[in-house]
PDB file of C-alpha atoms in Angstrom:
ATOM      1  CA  UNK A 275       2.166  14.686   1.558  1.00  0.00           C
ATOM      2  CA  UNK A 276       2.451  17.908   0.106  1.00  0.00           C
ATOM      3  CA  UNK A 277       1.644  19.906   3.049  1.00  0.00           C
ATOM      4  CA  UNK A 278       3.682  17.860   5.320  1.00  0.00           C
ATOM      5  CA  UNK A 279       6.524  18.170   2.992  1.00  0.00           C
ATOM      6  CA  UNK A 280       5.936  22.235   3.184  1.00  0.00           C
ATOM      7  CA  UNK A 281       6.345  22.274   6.315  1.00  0.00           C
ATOM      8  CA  UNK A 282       9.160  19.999   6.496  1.00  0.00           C
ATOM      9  CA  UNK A 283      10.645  22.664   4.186  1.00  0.00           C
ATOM     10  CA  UNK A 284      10.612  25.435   6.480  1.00  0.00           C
ATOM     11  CA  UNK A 285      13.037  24.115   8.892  1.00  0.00           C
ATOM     12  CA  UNK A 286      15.736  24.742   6.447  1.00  0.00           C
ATOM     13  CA  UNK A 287      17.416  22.470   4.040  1.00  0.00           C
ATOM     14  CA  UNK A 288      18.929  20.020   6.281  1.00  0.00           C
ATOM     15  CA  UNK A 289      15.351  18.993   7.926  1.00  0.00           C
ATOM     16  CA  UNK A 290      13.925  18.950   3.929  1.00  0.00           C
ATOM     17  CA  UNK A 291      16.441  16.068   3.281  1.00  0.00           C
ATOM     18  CA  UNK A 292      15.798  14.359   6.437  1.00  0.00           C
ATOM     19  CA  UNK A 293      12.084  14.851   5.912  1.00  0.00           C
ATOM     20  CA  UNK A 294      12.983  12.857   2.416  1.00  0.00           C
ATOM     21  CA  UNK A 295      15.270  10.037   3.478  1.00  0.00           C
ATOM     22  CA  UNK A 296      12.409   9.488   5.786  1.00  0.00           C
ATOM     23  CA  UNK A 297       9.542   9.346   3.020  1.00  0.00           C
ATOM     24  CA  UNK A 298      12.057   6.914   1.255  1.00  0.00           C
ATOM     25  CA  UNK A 299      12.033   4.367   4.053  1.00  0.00           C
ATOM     26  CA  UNK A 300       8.301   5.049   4.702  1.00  0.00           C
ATOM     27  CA  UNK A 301       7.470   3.940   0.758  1.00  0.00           C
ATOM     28  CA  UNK A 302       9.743   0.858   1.246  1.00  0.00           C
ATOM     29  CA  UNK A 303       8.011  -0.121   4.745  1.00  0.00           C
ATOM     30  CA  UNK A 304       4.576   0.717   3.414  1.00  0.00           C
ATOM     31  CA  UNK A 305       5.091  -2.445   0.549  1.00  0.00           C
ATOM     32  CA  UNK A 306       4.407  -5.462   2.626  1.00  0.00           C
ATOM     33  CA  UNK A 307       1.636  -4.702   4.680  1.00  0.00           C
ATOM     34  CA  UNK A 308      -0.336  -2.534   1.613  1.00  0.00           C
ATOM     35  CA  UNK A 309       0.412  -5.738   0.074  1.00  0.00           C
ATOM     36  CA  UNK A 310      -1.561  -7.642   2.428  1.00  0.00           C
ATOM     37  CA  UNK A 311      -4.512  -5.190   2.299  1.00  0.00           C
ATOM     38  CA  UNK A 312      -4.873  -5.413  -1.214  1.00  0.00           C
ATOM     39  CA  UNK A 313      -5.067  -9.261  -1.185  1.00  0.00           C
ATOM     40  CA  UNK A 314      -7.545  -9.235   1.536  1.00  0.00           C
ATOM     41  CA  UNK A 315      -9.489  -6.729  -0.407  1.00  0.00           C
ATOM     42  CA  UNK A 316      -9.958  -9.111  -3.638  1.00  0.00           C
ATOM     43  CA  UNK A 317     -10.033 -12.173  -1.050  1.00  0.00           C
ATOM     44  CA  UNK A 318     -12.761 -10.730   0.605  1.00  0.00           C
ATOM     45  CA  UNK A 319     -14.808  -9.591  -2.647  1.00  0.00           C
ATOM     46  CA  UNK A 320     -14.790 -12.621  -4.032  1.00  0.00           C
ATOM     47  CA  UNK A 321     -16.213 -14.207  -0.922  1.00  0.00           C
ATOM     48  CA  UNK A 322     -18.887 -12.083  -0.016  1.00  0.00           C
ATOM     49  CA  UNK A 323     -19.764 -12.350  -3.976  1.00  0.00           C
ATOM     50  CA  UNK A 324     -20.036 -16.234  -3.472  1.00  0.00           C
ATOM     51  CA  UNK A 325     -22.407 -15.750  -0.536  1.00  0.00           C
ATOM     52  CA  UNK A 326     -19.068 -16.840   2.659  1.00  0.00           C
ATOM     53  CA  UNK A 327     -19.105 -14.304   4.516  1.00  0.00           C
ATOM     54  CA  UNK A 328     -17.547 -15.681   7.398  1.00  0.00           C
ATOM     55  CA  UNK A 329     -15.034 -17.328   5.351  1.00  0.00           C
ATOM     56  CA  UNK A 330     -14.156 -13.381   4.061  1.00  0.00           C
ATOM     57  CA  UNK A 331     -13.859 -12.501   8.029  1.00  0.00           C
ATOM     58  CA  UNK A 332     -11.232 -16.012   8.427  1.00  0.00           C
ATOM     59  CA  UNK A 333      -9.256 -14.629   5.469  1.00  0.00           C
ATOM     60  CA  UNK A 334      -9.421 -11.047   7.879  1.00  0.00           C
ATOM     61  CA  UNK A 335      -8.019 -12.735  10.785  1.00  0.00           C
ATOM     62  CA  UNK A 336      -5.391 -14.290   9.091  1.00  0.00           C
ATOM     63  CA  UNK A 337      -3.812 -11.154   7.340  1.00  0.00           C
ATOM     64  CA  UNK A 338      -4.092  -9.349  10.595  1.00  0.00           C
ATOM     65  CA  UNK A 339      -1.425 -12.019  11.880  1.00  0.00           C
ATOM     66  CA  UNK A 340       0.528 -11.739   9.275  1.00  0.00           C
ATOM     67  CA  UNK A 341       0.804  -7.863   9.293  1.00  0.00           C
ATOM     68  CA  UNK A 342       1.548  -8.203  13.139  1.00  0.00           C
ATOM     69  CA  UNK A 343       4.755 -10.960  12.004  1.00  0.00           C
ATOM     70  CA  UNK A 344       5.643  -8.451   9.345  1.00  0.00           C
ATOM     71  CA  UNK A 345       5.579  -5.561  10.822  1.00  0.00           C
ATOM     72  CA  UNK A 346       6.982  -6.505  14.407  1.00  0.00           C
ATOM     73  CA  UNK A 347       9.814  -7.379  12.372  1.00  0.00           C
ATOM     74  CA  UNK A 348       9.847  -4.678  10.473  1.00  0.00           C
ATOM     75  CA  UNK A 349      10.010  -2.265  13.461  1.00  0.00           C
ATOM     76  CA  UNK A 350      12.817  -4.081  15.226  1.00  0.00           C
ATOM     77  CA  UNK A 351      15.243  -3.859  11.847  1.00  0.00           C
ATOM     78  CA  UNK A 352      14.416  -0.099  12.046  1.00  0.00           C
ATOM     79  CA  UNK A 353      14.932   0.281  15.144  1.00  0.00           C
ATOM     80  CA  UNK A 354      18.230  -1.559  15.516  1.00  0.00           C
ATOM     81  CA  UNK A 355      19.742  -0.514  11.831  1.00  0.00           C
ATOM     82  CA  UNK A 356      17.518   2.704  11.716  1.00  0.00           C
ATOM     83  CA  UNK A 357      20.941   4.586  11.235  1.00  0.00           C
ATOM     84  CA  UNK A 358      22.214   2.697   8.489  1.00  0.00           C
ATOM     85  CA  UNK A 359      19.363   2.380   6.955  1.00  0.00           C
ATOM     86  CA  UNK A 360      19.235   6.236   6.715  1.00  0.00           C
ATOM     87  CA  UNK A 361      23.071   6.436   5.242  1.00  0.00           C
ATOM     88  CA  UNK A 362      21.441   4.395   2.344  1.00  0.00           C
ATOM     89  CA  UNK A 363      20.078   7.690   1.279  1.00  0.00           C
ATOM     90  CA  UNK A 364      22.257  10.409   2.014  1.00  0.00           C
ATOM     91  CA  UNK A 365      25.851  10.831   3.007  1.00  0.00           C
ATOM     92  CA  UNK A 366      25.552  13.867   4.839  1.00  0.00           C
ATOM     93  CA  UNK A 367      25.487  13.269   8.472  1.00  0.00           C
ATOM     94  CA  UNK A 368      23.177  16.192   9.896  1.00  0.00           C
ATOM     95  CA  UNK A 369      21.084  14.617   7.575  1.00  0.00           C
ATOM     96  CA  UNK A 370      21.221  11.197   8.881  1.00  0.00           C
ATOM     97  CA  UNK A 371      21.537  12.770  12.158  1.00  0.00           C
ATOM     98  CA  UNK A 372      18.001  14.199  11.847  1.00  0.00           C
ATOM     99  CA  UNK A 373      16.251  11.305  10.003  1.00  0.00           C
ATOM    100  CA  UNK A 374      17.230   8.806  12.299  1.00  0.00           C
ATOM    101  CA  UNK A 375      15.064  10.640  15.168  1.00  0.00           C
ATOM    102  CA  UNK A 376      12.544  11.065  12.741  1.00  0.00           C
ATOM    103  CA  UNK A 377      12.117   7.730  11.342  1.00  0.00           C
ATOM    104  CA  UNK A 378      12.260   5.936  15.032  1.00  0.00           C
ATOM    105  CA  UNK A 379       9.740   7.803  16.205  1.00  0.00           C
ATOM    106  CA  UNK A 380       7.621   7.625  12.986  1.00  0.00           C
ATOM    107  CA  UNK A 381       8.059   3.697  12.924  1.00  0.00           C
ATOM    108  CA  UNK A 382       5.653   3.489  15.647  1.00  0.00           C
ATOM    109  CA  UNK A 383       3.027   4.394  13.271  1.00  0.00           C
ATOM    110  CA  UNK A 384       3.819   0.460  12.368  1.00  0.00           C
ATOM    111  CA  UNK A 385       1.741  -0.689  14.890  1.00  0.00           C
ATOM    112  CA  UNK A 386      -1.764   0.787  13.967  1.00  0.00           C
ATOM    113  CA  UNK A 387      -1.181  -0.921  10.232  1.00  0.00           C
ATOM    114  CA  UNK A 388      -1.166  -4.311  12.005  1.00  0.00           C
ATOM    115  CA  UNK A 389      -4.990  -3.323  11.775  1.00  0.00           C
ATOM    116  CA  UNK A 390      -5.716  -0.517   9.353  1.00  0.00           C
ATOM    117  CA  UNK A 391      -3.783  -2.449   6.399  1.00  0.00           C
ATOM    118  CA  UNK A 392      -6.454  -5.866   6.273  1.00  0.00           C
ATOM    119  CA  UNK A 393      -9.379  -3.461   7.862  1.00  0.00           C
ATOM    120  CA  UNK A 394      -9.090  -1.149   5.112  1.00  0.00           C
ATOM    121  CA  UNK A 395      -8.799  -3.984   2.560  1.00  0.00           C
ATOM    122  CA  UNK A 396     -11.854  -6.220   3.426  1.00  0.00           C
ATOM    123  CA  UNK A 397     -13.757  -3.196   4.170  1.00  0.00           C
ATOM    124  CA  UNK A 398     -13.194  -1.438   0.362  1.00  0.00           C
ATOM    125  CA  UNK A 399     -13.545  -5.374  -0.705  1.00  0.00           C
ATOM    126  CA  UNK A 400     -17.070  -5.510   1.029  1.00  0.00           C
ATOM    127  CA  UNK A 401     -18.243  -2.529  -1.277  1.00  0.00           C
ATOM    128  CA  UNK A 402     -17.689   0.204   1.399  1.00  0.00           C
ATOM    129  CA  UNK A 403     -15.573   2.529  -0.171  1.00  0.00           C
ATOM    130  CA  UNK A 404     -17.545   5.403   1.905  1.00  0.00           C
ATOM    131  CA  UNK A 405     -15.521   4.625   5.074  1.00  0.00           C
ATOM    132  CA  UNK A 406     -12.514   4.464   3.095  1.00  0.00           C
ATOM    133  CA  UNK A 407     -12.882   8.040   2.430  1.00  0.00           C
ATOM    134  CA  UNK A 408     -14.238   8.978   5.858  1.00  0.00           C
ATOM    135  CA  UNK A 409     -10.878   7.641   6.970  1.00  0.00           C
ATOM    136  CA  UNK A 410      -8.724   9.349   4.407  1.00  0.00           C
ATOM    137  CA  UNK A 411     -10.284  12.729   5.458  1.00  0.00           C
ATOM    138  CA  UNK A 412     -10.572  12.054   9.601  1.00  0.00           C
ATOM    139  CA  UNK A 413      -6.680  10.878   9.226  1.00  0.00           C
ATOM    140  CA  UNK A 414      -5.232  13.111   7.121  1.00  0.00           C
ATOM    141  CA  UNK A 415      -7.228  16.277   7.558  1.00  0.00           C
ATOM    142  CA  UNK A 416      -8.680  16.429  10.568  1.00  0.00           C
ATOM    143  CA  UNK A 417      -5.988  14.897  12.300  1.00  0.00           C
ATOM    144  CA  UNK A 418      -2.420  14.498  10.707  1.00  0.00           C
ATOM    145  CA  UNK A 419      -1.875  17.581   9.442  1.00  0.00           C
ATOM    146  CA  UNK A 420      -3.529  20.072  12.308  1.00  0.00           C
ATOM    147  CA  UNK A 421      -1.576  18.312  14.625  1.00  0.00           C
ATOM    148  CA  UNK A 422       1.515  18.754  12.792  1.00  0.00           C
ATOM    149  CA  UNK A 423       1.097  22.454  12.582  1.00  0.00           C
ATOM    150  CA  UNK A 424       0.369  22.393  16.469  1.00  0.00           C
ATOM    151  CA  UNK A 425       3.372  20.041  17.309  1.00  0.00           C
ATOM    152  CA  UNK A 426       5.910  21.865  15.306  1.00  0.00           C
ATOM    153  CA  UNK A 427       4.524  25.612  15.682  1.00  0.00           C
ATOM    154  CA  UNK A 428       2.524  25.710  19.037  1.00  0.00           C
ATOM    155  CA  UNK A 429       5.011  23.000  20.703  1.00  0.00           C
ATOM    156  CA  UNK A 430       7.887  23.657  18.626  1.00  0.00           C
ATOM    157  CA  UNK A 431       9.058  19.995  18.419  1.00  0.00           C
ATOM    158  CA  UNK A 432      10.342  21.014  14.494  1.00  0.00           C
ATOM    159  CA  UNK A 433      10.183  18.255  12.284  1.00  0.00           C
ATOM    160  CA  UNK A 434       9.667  15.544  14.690  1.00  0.00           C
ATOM    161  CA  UNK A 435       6.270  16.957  15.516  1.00  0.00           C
ATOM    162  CA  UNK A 436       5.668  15.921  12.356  1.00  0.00           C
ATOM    163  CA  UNK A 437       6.456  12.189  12.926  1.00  0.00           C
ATOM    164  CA  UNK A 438       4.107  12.256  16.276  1.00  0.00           C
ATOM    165  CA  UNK A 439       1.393  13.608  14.460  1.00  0.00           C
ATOM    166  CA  UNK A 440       1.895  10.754  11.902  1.00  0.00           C
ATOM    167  CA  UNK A 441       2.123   8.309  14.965  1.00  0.00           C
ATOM    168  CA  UNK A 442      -1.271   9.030  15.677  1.00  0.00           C
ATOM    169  CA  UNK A 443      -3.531  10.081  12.767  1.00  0.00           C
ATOM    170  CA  UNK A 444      -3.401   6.153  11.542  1.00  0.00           C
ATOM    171  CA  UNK A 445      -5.250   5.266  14.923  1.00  0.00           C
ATOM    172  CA  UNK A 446      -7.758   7.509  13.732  1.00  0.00           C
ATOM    173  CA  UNK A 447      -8.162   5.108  10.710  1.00  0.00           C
ATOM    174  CA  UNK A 448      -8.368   1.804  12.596  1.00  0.00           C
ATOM    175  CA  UNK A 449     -11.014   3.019  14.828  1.00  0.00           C
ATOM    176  CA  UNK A 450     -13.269   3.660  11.653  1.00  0.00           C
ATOM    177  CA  UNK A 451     -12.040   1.076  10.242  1.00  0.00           C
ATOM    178  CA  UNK A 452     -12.453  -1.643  13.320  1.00  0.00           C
ATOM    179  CA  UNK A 453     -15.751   0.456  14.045  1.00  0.00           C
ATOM    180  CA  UNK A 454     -17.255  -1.096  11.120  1.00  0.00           C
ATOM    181  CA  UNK A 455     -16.003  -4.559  10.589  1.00  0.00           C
ATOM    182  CA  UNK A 456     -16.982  -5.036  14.652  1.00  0.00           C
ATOM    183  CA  UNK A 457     -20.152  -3.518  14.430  1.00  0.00           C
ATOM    184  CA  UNK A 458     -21.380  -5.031  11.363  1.00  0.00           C
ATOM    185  CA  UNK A 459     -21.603  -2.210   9.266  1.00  0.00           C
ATOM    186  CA  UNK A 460     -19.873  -3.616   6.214  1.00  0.00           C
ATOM    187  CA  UNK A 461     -23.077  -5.549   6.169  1.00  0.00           C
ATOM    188  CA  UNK A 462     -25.716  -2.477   5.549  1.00  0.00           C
ATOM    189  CA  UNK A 463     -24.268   0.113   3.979  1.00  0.00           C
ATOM    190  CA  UNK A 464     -25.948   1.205   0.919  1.00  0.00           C
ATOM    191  CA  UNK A 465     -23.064   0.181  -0.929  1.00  0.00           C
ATOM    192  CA  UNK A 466     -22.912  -3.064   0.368  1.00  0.00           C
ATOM    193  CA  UNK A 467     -26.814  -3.651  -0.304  1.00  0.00           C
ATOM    194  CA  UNK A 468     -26.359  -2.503  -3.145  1.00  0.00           C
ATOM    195  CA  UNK A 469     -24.011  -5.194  -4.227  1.00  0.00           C
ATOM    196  CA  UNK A 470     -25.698  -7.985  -2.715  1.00  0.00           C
ATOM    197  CA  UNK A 471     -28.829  -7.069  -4.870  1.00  0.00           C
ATOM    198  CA  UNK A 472     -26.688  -7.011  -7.917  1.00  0.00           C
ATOM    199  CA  UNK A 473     -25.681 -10.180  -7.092  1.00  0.00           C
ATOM    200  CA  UNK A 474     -28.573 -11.959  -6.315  1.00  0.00           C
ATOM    201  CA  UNK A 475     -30.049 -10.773  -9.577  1.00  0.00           C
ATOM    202  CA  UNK A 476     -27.324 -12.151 -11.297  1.00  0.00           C
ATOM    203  CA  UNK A 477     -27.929 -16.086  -9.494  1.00  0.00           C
ATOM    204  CA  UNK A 478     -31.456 -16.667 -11.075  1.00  0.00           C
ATOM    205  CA  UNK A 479     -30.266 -15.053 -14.962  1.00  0.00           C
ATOM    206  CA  UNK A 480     -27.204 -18.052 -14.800  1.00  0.00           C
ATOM    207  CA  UNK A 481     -29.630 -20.580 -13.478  1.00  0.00           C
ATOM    208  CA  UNK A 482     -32.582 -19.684 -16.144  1.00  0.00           C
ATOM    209  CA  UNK A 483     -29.345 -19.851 -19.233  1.00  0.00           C
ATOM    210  CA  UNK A 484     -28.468 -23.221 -17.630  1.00  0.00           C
ATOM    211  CA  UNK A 485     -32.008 -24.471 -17.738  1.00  0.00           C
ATOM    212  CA  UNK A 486     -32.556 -23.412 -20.808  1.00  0.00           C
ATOM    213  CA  UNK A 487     -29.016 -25.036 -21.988  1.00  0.00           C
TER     214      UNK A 487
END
């Protein structure tokens, strides 16, 4: 964010703006599918917590086809109205000149949140907040922002290395993401064991009050 906005910053004013009407349509794209992540996050939590675990993995599957609808769409309306979409938020030309490149190459980033959106979601629903942050700091610090500094100052693409490194960095995040859904590491984490004891201990205490009801 802040760092990408920096360096937004020092291609003069014109790429600052563009670097902003492009954050704009970002926030606005970002609704739907983050939407969609959160539900599968509190669908998933409170099906692993009533011991359906497979039913938590159907509820996975079907987000994941919704994201795709949504965000297939979502790419062609860029795409084909990506322009006036961008006049929306400024009225300077250069402006909308530069955003436009931006944001149609950036909008490929929608692809990888087909995945990372209900991934991330049934994975921080599962109690496995630990790969949520593994991903935040692979994505974003590892990835997204060296490569931004190597696209724009070793390749000196200007701002719209910025939007390729921000095409790619979200891969990053469905791999470790996918990587433990697939694998079955939701399953053992500590975090996840953790939880499961909790709940367990919690079964008999109900069924002792009941009994004793």
């Amino acid at each position: 964010g802040t760092t990408l906005n920096g360096l937004a910053n020092t291609y003069g004013m014109t790429a600052s703006a563009a670097y902003g009407v492009a954050m704009k349509i970002d926030t606005f794209s970002m609704l739907p599918h983050s939407a969609v992540g959160e539900a599968v996050a509190t669908f998933s939590s409170q099906n692993i917590g009533a011991k359906k675990p497979e039913r938590a993995l159907g509820g996975l599957r079907w987000a994941i086809l919704l994201c795709c609808v949504m965000l297939s769409l979502m790419f062609a309306v860029v795409q084909i109205f990506c322009r006036e979409i961008c006049g929306v938020f400024s009225n300077q030309q250069d402006v909308i000149d530069t955003a436009f490149f931006f944001v149609r190459v950036y909008s490929f980033s929608y692809f990888s949140f087909i995945l990372v959106s209900p991934l991330m979601g049934f994975v921080r629903g599962t109690g496995n907040s630990i790969f949520t942050m593994i991903s935040v700091i692979v994505a974003q610090y590892c990835i997204r922002i060296p490569l931004a500094f190597f696209f724009t100052k070793v390749l000196s693409m200007g701002i719209q290395g910025i939007a390729v490194a921000s095409i790619i960095s979200p891969y990053s995040a469905m791999l470790i993401y996918g990587y433990a859904v697939v694998s079955g590491r939701w399953r053992k984490s500590r975090e996840a064991v953790r939880l499961a004891r909790l709940q367990e201990d919690s079964v008999p205490r109900s069924q002792n009050y009941s009994r004793e009801d």
